[in-house]
mmCIF file of C-alpha atoms in Angstrom:
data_model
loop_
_atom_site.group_PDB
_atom_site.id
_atom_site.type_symbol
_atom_site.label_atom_id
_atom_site.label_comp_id
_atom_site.label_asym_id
_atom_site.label_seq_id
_atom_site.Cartn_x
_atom_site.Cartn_y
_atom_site.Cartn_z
ATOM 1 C CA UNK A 1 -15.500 15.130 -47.960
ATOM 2 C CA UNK A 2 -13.873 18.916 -48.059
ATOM 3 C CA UNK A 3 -11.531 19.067 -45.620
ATOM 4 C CA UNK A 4 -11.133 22.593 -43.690
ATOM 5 C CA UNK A 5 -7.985 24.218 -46.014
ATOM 6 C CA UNK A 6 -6.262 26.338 -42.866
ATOM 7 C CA UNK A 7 -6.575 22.787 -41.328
ATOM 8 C CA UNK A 8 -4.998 21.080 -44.235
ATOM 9 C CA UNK A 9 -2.241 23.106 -45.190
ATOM 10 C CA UNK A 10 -1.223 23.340 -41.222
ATOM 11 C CA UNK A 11 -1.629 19.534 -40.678
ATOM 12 C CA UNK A 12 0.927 19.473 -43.968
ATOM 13 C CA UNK A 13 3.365 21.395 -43.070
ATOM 14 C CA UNK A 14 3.892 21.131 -39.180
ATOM 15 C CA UNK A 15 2.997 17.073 -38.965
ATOM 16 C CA UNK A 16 4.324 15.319 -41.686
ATOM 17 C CA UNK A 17 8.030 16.001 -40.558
ATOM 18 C CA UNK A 18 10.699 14.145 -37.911
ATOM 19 C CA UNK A 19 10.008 16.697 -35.097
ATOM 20 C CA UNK A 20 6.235 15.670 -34.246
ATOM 21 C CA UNK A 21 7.780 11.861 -34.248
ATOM 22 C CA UNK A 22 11.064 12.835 -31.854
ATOM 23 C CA UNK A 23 8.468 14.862 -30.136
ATOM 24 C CA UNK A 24 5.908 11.802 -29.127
ATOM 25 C CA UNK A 25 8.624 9.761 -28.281
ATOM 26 C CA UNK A 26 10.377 11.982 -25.754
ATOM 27 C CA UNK A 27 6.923 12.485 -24.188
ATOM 28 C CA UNK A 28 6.448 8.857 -24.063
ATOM 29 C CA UNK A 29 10.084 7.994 -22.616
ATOM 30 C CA UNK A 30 9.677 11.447 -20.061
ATOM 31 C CA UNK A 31 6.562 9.592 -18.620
ATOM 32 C CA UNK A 32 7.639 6.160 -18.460
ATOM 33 C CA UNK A 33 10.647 7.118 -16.799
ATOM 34 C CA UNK A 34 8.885 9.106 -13.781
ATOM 35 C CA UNK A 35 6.298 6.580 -13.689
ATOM 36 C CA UNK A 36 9.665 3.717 -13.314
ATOM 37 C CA UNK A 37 11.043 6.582 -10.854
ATOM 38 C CA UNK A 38 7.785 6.512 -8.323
ATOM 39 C CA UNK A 39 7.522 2.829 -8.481
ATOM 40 C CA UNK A 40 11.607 2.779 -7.918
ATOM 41 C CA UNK A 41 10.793 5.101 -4.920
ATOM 42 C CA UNK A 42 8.033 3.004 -3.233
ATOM 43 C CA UNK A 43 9.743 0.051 -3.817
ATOM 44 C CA UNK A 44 7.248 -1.687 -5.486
ATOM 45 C CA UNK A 45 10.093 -3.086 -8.705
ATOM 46 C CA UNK A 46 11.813 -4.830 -4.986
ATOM 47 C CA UNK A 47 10.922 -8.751 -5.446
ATOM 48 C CA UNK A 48 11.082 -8.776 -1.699
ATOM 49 C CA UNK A 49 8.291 -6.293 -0.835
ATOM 50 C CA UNK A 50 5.631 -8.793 -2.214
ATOM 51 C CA UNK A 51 4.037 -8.507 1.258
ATOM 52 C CA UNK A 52 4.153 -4.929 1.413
ATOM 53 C CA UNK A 53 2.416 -4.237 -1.838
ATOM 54 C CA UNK A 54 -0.421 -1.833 -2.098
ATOM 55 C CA UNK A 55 -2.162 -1.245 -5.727
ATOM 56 C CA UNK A 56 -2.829 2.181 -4.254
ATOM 57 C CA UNK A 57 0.847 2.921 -5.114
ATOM 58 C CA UNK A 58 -0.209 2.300 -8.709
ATOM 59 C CA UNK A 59 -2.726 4.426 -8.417
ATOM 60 C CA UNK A 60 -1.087 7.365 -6.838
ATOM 61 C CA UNK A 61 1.198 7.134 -9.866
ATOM 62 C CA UNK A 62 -1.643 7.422 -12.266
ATOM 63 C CA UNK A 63 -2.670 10.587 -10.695
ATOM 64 C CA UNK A 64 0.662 12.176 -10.953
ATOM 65 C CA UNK A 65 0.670 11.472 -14.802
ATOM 66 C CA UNK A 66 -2.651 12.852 -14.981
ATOM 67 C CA UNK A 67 -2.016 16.368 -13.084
ATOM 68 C CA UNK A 68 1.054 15.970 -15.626
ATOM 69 C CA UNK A 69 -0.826 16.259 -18.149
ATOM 70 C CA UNK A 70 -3.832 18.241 -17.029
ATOM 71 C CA UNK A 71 -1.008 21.088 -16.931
ATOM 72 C CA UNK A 72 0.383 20.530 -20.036
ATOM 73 C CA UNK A 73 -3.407 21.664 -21.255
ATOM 74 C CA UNK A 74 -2.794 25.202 -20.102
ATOM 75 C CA UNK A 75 0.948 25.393 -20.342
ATOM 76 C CA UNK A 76 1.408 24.557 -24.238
ATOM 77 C CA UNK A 77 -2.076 24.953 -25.914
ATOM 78 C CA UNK A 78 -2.434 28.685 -24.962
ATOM 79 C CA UNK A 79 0.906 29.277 -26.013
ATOM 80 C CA UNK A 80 0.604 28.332 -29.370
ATOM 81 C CA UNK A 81 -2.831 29.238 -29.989
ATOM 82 C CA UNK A 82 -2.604 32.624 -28.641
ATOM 83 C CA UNK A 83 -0.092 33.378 -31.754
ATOM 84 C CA UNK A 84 -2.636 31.827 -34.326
ATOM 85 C CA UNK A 85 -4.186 35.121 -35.796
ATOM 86 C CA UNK A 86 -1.856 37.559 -33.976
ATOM 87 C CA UNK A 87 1.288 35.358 -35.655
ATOM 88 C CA UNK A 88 -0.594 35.326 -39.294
ATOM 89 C CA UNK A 89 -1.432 39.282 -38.292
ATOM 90 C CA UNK A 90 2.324 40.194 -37.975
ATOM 91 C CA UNK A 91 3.257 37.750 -41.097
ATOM 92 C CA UNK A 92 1.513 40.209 -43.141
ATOM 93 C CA UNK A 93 -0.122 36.921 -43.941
ATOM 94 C CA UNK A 94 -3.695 37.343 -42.795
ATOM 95 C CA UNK A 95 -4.921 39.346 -45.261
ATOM 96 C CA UNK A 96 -4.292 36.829 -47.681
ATOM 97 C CA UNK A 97 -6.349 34.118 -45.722
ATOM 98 C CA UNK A 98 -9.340 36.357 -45.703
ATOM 99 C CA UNK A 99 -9.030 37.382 -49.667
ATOM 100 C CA UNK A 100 -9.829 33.771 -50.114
ATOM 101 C CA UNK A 101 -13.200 31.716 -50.485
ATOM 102 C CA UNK A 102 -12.708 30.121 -46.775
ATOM 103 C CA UNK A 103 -15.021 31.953 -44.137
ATOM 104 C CA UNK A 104 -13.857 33.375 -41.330
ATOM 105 C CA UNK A 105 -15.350 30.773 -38.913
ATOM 106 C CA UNK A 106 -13.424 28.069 -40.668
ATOM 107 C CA UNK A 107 -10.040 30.133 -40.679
ATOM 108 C CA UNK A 108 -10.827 30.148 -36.784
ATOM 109 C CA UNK A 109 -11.853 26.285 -36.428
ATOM 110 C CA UNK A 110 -9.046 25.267 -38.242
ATOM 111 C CA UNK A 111 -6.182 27.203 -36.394
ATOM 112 C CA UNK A 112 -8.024 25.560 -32.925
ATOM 113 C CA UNK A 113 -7.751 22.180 -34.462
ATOM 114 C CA UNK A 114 -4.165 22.113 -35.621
ATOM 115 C CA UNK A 115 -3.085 24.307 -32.190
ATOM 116 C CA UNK A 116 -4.551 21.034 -30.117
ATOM 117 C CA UNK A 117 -3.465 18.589 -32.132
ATOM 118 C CA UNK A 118 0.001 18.095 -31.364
ATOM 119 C CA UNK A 119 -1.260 18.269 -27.725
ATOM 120 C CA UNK A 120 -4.242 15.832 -28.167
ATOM 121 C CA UNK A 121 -1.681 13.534 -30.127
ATOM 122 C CA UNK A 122 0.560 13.743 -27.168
ATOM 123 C CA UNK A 123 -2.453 12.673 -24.436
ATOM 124 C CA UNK A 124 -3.497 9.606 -26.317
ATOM 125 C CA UNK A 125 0.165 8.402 -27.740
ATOM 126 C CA UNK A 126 0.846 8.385 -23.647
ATOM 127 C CA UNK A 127 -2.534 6.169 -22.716
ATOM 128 C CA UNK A 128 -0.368 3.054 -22.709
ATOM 129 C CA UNK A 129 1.475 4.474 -20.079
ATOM 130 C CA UNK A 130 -1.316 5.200 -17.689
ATOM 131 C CA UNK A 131 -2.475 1.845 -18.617
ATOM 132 C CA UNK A 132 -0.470 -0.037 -16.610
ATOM 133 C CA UNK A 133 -1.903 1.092 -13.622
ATOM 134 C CA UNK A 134 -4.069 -2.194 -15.304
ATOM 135 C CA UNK A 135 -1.839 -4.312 -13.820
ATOM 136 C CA UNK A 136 -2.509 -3.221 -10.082
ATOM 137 C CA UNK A 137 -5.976 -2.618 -10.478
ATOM 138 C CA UNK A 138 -7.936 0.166 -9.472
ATOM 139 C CA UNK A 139 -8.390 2.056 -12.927
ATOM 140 C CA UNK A 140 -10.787 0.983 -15.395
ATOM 141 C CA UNK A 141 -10.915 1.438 -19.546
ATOM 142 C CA UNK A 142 -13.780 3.577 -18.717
ATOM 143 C CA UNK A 143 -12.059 5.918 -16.637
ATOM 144 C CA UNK A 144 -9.434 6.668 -18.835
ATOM 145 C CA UNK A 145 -11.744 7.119 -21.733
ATOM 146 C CA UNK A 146 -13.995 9.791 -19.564
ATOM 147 C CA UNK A 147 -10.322 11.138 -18.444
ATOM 148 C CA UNK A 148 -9.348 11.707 -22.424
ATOM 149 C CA UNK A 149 -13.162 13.208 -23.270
ATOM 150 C CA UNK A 150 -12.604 15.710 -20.549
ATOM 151 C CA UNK A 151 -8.877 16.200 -21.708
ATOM 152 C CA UNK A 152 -11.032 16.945 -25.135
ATOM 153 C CA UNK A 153 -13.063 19.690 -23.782
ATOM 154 C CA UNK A 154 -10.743 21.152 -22.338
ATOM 155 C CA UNK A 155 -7.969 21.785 -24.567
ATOM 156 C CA UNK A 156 -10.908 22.475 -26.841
ATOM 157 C CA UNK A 157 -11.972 25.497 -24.359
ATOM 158 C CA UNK A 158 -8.367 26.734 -23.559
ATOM 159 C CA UNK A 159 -7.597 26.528 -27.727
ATOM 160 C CA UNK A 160 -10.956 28.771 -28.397
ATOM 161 C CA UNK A 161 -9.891 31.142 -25.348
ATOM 162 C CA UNK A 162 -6.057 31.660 -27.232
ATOM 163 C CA UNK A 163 -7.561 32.121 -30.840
ATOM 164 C CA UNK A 164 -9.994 34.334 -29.740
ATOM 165 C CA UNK A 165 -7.830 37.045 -27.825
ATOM 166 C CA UNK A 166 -5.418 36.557 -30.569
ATOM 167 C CA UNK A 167 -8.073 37.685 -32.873
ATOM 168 C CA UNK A 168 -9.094 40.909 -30.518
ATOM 169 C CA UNK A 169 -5.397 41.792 -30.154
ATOM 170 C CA UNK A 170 -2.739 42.421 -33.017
ATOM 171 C CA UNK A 171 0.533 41.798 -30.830
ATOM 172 C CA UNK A 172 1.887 38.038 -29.750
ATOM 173 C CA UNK A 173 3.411 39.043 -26.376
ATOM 174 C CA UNK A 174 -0.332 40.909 -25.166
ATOM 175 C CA UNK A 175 -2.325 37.483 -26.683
ATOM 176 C CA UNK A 176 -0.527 35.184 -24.792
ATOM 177 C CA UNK A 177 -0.528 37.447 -21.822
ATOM 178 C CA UNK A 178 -4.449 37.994 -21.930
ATOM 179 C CA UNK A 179 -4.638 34.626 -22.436
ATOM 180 C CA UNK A 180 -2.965 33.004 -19.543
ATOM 181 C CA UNK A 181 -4.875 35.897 -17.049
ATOM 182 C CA UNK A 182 -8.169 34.641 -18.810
ATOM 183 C CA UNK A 183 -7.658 30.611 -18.197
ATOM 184 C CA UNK A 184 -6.100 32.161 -14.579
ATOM 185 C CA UNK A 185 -9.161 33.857 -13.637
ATOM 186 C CA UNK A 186 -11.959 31.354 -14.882
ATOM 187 C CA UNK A 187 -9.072 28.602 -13.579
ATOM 188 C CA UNK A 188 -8.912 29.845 -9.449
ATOM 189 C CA UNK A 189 -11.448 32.975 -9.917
ATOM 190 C CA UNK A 190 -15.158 30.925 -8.524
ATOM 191 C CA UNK A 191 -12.834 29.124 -5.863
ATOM 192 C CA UNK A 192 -12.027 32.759 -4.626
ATOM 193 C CA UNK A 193 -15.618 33.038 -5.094
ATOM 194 C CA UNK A 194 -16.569 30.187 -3.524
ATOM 195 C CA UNK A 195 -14.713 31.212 0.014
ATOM 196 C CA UNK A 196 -16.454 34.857 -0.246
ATOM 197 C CA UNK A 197 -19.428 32.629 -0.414
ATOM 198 C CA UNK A 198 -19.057 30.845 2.249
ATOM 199 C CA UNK A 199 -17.442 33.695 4.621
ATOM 200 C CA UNK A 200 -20.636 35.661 4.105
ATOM 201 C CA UNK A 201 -23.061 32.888 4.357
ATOM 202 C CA UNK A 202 -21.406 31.649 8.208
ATOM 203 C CA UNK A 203 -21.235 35.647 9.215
ATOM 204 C CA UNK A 204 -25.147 36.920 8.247
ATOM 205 C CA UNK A 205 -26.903 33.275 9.205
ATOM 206 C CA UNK A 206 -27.856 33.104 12.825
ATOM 207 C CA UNK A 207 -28.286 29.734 12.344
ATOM 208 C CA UNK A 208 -25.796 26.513 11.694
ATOM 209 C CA UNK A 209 -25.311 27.521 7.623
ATOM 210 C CA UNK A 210 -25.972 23.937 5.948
ATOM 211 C CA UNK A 211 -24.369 23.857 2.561
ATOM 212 C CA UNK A 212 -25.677 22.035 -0.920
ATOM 213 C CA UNK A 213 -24.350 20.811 -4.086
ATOM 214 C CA UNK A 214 -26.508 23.050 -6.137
ATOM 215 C CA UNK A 215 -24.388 25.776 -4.629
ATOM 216 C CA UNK A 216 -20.815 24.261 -4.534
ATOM 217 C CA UNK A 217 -21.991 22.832 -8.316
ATOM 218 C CA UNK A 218 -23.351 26.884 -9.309
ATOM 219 C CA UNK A 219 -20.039 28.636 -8.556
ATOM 220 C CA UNK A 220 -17.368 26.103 -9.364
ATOM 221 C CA UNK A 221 -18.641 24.787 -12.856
ATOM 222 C CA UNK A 222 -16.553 26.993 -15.143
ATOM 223 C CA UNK A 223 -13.044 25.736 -13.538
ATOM 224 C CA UNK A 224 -11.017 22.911 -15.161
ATOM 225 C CA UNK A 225 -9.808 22.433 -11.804
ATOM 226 C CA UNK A 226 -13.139 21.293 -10.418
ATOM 227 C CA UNK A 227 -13.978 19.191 -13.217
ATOM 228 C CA UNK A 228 -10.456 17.406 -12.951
ATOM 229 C CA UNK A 229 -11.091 16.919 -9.419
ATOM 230 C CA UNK A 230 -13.555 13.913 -10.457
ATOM 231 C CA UNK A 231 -10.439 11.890 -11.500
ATOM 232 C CA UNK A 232 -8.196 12.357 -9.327
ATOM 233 C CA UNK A 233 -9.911 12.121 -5.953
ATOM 234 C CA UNK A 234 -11.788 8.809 -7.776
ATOM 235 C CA UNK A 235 -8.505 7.088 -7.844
ATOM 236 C CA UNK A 236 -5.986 7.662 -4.798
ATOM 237 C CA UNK A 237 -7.949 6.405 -1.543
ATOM 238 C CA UNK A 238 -7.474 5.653 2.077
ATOM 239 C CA UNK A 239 -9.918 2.803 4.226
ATOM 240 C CA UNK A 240 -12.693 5.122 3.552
ATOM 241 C CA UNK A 241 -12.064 5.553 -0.332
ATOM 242 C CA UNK A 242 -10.296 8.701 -0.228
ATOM 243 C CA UNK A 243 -6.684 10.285 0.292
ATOM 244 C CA UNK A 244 -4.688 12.033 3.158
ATOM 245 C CA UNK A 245 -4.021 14.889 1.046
ATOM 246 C CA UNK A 246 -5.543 17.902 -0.182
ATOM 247 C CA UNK A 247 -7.314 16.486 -3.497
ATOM 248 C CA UNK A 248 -8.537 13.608 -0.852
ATOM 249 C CA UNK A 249 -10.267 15.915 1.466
ATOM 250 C CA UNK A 250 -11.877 17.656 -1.409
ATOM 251 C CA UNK A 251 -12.955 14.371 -2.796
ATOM 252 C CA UNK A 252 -14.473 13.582 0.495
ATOM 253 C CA UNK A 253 -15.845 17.258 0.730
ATOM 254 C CA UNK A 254 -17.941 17.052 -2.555
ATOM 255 C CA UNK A 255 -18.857 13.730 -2.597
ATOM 256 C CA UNK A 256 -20.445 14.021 0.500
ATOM 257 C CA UNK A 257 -22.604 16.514 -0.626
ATOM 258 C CA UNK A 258 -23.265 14.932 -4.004
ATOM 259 C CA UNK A 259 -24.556 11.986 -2.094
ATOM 260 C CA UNK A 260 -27.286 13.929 -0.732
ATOM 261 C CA UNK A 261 -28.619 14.722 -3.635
ATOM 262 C CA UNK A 262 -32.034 13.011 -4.537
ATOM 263 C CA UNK A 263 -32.717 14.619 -8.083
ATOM 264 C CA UNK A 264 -31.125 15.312 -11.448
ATOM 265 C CA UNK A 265 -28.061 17.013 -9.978
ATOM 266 C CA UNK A 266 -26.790 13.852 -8.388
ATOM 267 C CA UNK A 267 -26.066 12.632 -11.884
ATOM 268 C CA UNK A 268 -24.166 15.675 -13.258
ATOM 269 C CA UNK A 269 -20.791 15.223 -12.377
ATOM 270 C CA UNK A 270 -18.317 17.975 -11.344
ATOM 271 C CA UNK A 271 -16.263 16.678 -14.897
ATOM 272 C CA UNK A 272 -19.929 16.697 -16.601
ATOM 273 C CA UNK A 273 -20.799 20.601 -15.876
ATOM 274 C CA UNK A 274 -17.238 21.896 -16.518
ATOM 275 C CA UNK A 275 -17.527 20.339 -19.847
ATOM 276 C CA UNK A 276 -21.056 21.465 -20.919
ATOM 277 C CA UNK A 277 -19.606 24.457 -20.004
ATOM 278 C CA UNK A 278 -16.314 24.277 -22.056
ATOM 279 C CA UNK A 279 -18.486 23.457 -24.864
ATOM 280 C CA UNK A 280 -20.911 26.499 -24.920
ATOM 281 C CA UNK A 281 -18.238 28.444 -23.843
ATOM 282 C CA UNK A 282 -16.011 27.227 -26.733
ATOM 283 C CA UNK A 283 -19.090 27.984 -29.187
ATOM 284 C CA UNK A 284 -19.238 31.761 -28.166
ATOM 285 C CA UNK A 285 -15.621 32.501 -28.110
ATOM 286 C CA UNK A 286 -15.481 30.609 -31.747
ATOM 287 C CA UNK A 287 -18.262 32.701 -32.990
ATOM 288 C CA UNK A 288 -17.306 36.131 -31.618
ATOM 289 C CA UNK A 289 -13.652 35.163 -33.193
ATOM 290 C CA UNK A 290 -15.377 35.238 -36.567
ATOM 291 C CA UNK A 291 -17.259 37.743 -36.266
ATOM 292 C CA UNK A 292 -14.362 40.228 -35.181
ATOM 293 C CA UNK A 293 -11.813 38.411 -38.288
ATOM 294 C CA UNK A 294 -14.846 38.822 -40.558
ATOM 295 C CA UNK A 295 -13.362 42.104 -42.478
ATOM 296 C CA UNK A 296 -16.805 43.187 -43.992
ATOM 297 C CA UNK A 297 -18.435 43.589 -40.804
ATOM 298 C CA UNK A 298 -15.266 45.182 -39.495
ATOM 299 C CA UNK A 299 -15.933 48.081 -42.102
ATOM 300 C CA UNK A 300 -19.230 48.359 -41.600
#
């Protein structure tokens, strides 16, 4: 099998070294240490709190490392793949990449890959960490795998959203910019949305306004944040199954409404529809990338 050649020379150069070793196992100490910390804290590691012991602790601490990590998504992939192109672009490099037999789509699929991979690499080296919420119950294997697919389509998304405005721009600095205003807006833009929604629904309805999933589910879809929310709020819980804080009241919020649901839509998942629409939207951004690299339609 032909392997992509931007994907091989990259994965030669910037993986076989010490620093994407060092790198793992700082991530992997940094973890362990604030997940020792918030046990340390709630003094669950005390051999004389046996009585006062509640798993929920456990998985509190899982959901910190998660929104840890969830972060990290849209801190460090759109950082380095915003400079993909634009970076080759400045090289004085990029013209050579395109002289060559490899098409402009897989120039594009391989700078995506290699930008996530030191990312991806870092979210499954640290799954034994957020495994030992095993211990204390509450998380299952299939949780965290559905956690690291969504992790997938995500960084997949916020990787296609860098390469492609460092395609459409020539300069680093206005990439990464454009970039980080993109994931903002499609981030916290349909919750802004959502609230304009609602304001004008309760104002111009005489009657009591009576909200559904299909709506909550047709404006929030494109936001990671929504999507993430099905972990999170699955995991902390009170006596009724959810937290005292704000991801708890959301989780109570939603899932209220998804449980009225009767048809097709109770199935889809707020972490389901985000990433159908990472997917497509990763698709578009990947093909419009190649077709504005592609230098013979760029003449035309």
């Amino acid at each position: 099998m032909r392997i992509n050649p931007v994907l091989q020379k990259d994965l030669k150069t910037k993986l076989r070294g010490w620093r994407a070793p060092v790198l793992i196992s700082c991530y992997i100490v940094l973890l362990a240490i604030v997940l020792i910390l918030y046990f340390a804290g709630s003094d669950m590691l005390s051999f004389y709190n046996v009585s006062g012991f509640n798993p929920r602790l456990a998985v509190n601490a899982y959901n910190i490392l998660t929104v840890f990590q969830f972060a990290l998504l849209f801190i460090a992939v759109p950082a380095i793949t915003a400079t993909s192109i634009s970076g080759e672009r400045e090289r004085q490099t990029l013209d050579l990449m395109l002289v060559t037999k490899t098409p402009p789509r897989k120039i594009i699929i391989g700078k995506i890959v290699i930008s996530i991979a030191h990312t991806m690499l870092l979210l499954i080296s640290s799954m034994p960490v957020l495994g030992v919420v095993f211990f204390f119950g509450g998380i299952g294997v299939a949780d965290i795998a559905k956690l690291l697919l969504f992790y997938i389509f995500t960084a997949f998304f916020v990787a296609s959203s860098g390469v492609f405005f460092s395609t459409l721009f020539r300069r680093n600095i206005t990439a990464i910019i454009t970039t980080y205003l993109f994931l903002g807006f499609i981030t916290f833009g349909p919750f802004i949305l959502f609230l304009i929604h609602m304001y004008i629904k309760e104002t111009t309805t005489a009657i009591a306004y009576s909200l559904s999933y299909a709506e909550i589910l047709g404006i929030l879809f494109p936001s990671p944040v929504f999507g993430f929310t099905s972990f999170y709020f699955s995991a902390a819980s009170d006596y009724y199954g959810y937290g005292y804080d704000l991801w708890g009241s959301v989780a109570m919020y939603i899932d209220g409404y998804i449980a009225q649901e009767t048809g097709i839509l109770r199935l889809l998942k707020p972490w389901i529809a985000n990433g159908l629409f990472s997917i497509i939207a990763s698709i578009l951004l990947i093909l419009l990338s190649a077709a504005i690299l592609n230098p013979i339609k760029r003449k035309r």
